[in-house]
PDB file of C-alpha atoms in Angstrom:
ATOM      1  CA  UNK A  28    -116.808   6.056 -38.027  1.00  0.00           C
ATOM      2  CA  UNK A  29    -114.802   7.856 -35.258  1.00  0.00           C
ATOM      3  CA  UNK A  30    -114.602  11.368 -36.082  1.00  0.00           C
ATOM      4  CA  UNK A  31    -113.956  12.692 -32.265  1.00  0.00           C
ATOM      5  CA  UNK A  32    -110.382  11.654 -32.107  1.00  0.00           C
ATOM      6  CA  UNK A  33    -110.690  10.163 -28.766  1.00  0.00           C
ATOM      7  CA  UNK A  34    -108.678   7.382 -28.406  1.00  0.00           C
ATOM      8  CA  UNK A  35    -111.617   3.769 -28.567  1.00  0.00           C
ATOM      9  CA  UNK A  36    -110.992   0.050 -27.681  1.00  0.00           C
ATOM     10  CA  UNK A  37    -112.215  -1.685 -30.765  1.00  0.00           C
ATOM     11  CA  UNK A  38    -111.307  -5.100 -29.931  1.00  0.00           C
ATOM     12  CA  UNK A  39    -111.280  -6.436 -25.968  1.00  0.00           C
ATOM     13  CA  UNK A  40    -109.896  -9.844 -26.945  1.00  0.00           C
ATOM     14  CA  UNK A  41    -106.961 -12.929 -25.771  1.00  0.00           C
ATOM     15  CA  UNK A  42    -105.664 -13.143 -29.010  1.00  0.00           C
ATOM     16  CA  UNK A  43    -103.276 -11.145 -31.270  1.00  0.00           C
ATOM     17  CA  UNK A  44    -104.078  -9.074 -33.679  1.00  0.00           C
ATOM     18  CA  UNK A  45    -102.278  -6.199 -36.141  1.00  0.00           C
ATOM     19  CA  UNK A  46    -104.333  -3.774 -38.203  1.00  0.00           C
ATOM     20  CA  UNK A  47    -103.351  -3.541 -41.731  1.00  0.00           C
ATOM     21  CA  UNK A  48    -105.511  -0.929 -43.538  1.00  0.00           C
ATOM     22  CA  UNK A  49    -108.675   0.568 -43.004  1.00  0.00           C
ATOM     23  CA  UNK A  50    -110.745   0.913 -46.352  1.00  0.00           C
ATOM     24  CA  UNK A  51    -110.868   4.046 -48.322  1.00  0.00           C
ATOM     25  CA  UNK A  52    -114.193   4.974 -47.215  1.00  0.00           C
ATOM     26  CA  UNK A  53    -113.095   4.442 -43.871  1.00  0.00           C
ATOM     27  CA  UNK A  54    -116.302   2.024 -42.544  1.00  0.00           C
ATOM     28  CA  UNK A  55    -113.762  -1.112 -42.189  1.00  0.00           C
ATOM     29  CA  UNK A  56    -110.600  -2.255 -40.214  1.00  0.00           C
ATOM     30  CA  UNK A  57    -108.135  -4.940 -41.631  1.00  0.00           C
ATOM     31  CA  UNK A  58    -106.234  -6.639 -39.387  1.00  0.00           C
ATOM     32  CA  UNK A  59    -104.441  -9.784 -38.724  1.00  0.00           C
ATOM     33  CA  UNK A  60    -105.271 -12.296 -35.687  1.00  0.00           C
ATOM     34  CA  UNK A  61    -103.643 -14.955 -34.363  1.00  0.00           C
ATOM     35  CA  UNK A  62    -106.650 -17.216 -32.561  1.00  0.00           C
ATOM     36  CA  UNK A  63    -104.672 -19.297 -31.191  1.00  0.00           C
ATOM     37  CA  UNK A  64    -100.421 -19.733 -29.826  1.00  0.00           C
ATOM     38  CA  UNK A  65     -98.639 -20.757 -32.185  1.00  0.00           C
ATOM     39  CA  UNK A  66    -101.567 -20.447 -35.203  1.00  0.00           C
ATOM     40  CA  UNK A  67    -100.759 -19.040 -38.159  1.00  0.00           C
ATOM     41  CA  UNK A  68    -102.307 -15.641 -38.848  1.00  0.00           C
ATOM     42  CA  UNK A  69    -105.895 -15.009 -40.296  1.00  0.00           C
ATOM     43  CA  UNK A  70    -107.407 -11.847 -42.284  1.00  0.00           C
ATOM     44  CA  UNK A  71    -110.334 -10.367 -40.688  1.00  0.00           C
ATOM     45  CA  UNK A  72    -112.361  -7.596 -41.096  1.00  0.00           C
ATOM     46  CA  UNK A  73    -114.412  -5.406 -38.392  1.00  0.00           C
ATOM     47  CA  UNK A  74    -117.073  -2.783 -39.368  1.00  0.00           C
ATOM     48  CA  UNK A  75    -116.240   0.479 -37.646  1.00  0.00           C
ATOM     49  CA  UNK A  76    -120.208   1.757 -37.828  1.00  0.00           C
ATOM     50  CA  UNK A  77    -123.314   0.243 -35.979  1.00  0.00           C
ATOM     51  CA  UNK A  78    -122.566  -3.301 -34.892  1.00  0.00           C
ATOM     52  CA  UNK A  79    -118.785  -3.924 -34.733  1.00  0.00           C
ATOM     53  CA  UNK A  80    -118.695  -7.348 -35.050  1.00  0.00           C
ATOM     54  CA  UNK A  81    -115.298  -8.609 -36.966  1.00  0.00           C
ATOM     55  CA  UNK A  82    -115.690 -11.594 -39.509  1.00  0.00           C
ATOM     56  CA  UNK A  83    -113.089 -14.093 -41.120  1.00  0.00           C
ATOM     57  CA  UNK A  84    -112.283 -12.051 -44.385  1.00  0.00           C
ATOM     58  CA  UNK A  85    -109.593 -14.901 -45.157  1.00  0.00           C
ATOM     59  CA  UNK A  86    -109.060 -17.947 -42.864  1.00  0.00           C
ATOM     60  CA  UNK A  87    -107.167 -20.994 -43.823  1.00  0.00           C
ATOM     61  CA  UNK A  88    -104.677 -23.157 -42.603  1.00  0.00           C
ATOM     62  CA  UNK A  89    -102.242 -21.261 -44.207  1.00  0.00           C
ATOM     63  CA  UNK A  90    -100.355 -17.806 -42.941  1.00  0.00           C
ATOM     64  CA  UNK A  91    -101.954 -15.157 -43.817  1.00  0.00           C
ATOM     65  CA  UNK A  92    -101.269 -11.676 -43.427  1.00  0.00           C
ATOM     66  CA  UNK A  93     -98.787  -9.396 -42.215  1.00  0.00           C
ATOM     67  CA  UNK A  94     -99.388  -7.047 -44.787  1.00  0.00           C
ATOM     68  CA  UNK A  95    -102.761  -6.729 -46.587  1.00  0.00           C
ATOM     69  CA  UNK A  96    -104.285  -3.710 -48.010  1.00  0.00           C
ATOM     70  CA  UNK A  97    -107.451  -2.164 -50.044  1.00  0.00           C
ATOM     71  CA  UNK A  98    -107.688  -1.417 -53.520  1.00  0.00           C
ATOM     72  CA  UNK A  99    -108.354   2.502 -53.830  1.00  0.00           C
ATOM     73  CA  UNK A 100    -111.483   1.834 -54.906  1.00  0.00           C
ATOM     74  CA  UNK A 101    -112.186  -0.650 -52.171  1.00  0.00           C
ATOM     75  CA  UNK A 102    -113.467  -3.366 -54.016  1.00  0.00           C
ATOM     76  CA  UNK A 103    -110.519  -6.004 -53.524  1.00  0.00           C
ATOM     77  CA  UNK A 104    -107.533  -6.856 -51.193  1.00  0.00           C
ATOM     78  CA  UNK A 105    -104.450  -7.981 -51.768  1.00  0.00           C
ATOM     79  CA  UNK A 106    -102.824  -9.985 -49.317  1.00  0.00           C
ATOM     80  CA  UNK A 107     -99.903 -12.560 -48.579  1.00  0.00           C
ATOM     81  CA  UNK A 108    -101.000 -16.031 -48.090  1.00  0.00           C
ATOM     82  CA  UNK A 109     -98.140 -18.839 -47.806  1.00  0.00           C
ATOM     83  CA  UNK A 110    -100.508 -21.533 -49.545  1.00  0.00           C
ATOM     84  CA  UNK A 111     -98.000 -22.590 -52.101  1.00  0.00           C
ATOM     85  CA  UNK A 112     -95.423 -23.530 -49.666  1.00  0.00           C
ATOM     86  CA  UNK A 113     -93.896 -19.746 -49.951  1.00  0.00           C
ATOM     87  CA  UNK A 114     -95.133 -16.286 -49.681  1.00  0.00           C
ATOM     88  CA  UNK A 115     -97.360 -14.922 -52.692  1.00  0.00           C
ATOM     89  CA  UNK A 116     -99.523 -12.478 -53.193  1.00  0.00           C
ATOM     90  CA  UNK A 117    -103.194 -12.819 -53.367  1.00  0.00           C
ATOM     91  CA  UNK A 118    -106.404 -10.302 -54.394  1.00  0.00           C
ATOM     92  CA  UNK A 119    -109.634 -11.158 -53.502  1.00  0.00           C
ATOM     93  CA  UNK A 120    -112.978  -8.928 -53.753  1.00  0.00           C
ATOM     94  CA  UNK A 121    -114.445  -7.212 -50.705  1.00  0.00           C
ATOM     95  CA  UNK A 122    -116.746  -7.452 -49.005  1.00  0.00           C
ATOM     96  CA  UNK A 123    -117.371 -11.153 -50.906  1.00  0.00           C
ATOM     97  CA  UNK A 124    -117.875 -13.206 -51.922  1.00  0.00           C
ATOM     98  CA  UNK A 125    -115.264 -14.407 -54.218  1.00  0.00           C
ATOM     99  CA  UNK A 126    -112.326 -16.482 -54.291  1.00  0.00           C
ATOM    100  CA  UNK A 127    -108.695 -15.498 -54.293  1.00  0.00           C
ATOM    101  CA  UNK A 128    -106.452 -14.831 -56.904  1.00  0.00           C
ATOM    102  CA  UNK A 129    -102.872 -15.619 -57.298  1.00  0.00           C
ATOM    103  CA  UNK A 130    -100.982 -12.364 -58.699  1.00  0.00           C
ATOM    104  CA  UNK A 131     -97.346 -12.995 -58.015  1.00  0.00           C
ATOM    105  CA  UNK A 132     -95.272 -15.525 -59.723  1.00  0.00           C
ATOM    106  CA  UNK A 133     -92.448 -17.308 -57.454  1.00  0.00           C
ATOM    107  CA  UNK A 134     -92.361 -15.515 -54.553  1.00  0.00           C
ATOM    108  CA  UNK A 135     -94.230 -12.076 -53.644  1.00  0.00           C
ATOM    109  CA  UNK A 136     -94.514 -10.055 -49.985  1.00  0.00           C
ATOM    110  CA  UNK A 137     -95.382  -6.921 -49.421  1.00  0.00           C
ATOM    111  CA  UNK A 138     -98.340  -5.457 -51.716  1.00  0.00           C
ATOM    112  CA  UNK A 139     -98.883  -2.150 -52.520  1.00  0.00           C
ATOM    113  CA  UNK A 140    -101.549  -0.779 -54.991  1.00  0.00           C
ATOM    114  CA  UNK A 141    -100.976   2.246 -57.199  1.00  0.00           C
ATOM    115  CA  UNK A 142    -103.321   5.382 -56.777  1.00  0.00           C
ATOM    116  CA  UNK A 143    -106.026   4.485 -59.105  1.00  0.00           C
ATOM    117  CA  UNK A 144    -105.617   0.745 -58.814  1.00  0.00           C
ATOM    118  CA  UNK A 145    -104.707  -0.658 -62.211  1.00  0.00           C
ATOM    119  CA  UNK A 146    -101.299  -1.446 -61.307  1.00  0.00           C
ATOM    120  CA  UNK A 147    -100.197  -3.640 -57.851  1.00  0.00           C
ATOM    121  CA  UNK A 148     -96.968  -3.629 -57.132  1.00  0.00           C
ATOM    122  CA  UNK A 149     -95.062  -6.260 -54.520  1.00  0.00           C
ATOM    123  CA  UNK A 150     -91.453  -7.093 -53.793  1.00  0.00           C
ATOM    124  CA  UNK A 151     -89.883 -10.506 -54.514  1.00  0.00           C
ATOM    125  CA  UNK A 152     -87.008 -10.506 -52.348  1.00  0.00           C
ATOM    126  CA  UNK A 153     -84.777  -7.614 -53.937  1.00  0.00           C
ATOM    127  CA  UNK A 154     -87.082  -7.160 -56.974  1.00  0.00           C
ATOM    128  CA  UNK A 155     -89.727  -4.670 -56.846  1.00  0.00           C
ATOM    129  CA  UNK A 156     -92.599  -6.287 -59.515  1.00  0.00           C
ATOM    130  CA  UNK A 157     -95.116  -4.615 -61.236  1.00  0.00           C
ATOM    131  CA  UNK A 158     -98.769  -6.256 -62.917  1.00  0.00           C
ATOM    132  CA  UNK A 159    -101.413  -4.388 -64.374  1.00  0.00           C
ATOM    133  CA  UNK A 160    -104.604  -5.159 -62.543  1.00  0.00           C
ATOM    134  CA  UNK A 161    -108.359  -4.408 -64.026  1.00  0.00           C
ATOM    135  CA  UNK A 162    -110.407  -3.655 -61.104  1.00  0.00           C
ATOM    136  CA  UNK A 163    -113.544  -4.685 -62.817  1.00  0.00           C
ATOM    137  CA  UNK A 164    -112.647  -8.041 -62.928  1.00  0.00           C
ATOM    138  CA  UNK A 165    -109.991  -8.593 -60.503  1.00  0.00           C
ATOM    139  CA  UNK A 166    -107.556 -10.223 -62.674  1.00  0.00           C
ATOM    140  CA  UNK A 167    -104.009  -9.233 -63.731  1.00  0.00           C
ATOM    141  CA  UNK A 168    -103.460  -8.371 -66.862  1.00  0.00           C
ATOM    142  CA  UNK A 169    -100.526  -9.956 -68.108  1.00  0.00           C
ATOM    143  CA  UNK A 170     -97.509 -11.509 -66.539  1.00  0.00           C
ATOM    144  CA  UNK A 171     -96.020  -9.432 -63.847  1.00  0.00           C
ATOM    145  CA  UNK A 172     -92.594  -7.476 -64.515  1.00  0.00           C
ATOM    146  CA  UNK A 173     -88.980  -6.532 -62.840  1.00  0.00           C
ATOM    147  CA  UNK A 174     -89.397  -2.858 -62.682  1.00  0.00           C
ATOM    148  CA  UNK A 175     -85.696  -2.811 -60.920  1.00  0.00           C
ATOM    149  CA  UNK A 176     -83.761  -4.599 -57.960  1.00  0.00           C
ATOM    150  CA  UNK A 177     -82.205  -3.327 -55.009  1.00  0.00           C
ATOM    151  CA  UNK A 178     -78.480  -3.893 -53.843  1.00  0.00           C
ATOM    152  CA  UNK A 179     -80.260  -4.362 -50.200  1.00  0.00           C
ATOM    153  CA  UNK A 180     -83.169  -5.864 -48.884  1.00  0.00           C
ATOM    154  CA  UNK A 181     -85.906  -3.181 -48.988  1.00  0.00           C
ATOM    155  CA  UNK A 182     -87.562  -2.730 -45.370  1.00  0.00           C
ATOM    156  CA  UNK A 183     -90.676  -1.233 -45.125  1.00  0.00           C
ATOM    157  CA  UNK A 184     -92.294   0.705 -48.611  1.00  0.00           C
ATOM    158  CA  UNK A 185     -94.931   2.877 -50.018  1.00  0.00           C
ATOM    159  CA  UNK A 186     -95.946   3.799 -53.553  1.00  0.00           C
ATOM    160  CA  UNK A 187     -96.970   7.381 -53.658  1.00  0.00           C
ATOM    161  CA  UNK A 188     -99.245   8.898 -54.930  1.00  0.00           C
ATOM    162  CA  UNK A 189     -97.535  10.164 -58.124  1.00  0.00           C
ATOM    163  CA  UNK A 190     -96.107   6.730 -58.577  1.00  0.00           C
ATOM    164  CA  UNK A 191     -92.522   7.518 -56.932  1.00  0.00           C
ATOM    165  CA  UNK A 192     -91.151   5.080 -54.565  1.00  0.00           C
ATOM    166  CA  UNK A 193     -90.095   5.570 -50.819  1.00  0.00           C
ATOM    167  CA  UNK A 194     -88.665   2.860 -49.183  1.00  0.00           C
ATOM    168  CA  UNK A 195     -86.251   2.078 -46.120  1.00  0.00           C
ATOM    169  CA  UNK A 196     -83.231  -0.392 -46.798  1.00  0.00           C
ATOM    170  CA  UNK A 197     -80.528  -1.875 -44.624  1.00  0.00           C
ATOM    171  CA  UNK A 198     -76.896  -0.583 -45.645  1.00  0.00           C
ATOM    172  CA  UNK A 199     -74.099  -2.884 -45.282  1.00  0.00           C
ATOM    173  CA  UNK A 200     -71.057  -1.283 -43.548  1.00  0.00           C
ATOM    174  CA  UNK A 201     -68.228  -1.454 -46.233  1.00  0.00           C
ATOM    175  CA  UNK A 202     -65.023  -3.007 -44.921  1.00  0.00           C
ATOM    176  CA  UNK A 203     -62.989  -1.579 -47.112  1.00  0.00           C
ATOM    177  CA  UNK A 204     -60.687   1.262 -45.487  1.00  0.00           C
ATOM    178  CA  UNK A 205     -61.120   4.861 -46.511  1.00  0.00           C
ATOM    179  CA  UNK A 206     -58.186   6.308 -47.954  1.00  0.00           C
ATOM    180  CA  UNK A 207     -58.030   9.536 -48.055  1.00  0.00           C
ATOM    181  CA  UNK A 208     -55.167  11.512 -50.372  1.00  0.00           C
ATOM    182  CA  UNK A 209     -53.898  14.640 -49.253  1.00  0.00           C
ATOM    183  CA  UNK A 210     -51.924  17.149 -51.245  1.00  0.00           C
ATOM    184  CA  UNK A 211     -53.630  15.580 -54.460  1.00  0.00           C
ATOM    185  CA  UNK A 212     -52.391  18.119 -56.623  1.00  0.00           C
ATOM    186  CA  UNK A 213     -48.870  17.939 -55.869  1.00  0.00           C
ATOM    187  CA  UNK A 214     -49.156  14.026 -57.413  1.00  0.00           C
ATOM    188  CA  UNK A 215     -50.235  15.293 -60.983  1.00  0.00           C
ATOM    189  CA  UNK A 216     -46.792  17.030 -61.809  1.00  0.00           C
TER     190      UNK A 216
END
């Protein structure tokens, strides 16, 4: 692990690639690649002790990616694979092997995992949606819920640690005029 903070080149390759997470022990990188121009994005994973040699964690011919993280206790990742025809989130166990696992139902970007990992949370558009998850097995338990929606599109999001949310949105400008009323008083005789 690099404990000298000194900036290091992991990866000297062509291709793109975005790191997602790094797992909670901190011995491997997550990050998205794109092999090839116009491919769609690939899951990989990269040791960061002895022999750095990244691996397909989740190739397909599907998109997959953009945002991908670690269960807290590191043994599964969710992930965002477009293999239904539209975004939805996927866990699968890490390091392998194992298949993935649909958890959302419609539509679902953006995962995020609660502290101790028995709840993963993802947005579905303007709905934030919440499904218990048993880490033993890796499945949800139950149908995943509304826990509220958003007037705006929520940007980028975290689940902290005590469960609160913290998110960025996009306000809309209003276009209705401000009126302001002076000598208010004066109007309630």
């Amino acid at each position: 692990m690099i404990d000298s903070g000194e900036e290091e080149l992991l990866l000297a390759r062509h291709d793109v690639q975005f790191p997602l997470d790094v797992s909670p022990d901190g011995k491997f990188l997550l990050y998205q690649t794109f092999e090839e121009p116009g491919s769609s994005g690939d899951l990989f994973v990269m040791p960061l002790e002895g022999e750095r040699k990244p691996r397909p964690f989740v190739k397909t011919p599907f998109a997959e990616g953009a945002v991908a993280r670690f269960s807290p206790n590191g043994g599964w990742v969710a992930y965002v694979s477009s293999e239904s025809g539209r975004p939805q989130v996927y866990v699968k166990p890490f390091p392998g092997p194992g298949r993935s696992r649909q958890i959302s139902i419609g539509r679902g970007t953006t995962p995020r995992w609660s502290a101790d990992g028995t709840r993963l949370f993802f947005l579905n558009q303007r709905q934030v949606m919440m499904v218990d998850f048993s880490p033993a097995s890796g499945t949800a338990v139950g149908e995943p819920r509304l826990l509220f929606e958003t007037a705006s599109e929520i940007g980028t999001w975290e689940v902290a640690a005590d469960g609160r949310f913290l998110a960025t949105m996009e306000v809309e400008e209003s276009t209705a005029p401000l009126r302001v009323v002076v000598n208010w008083p004066r109007l309630l005789k």
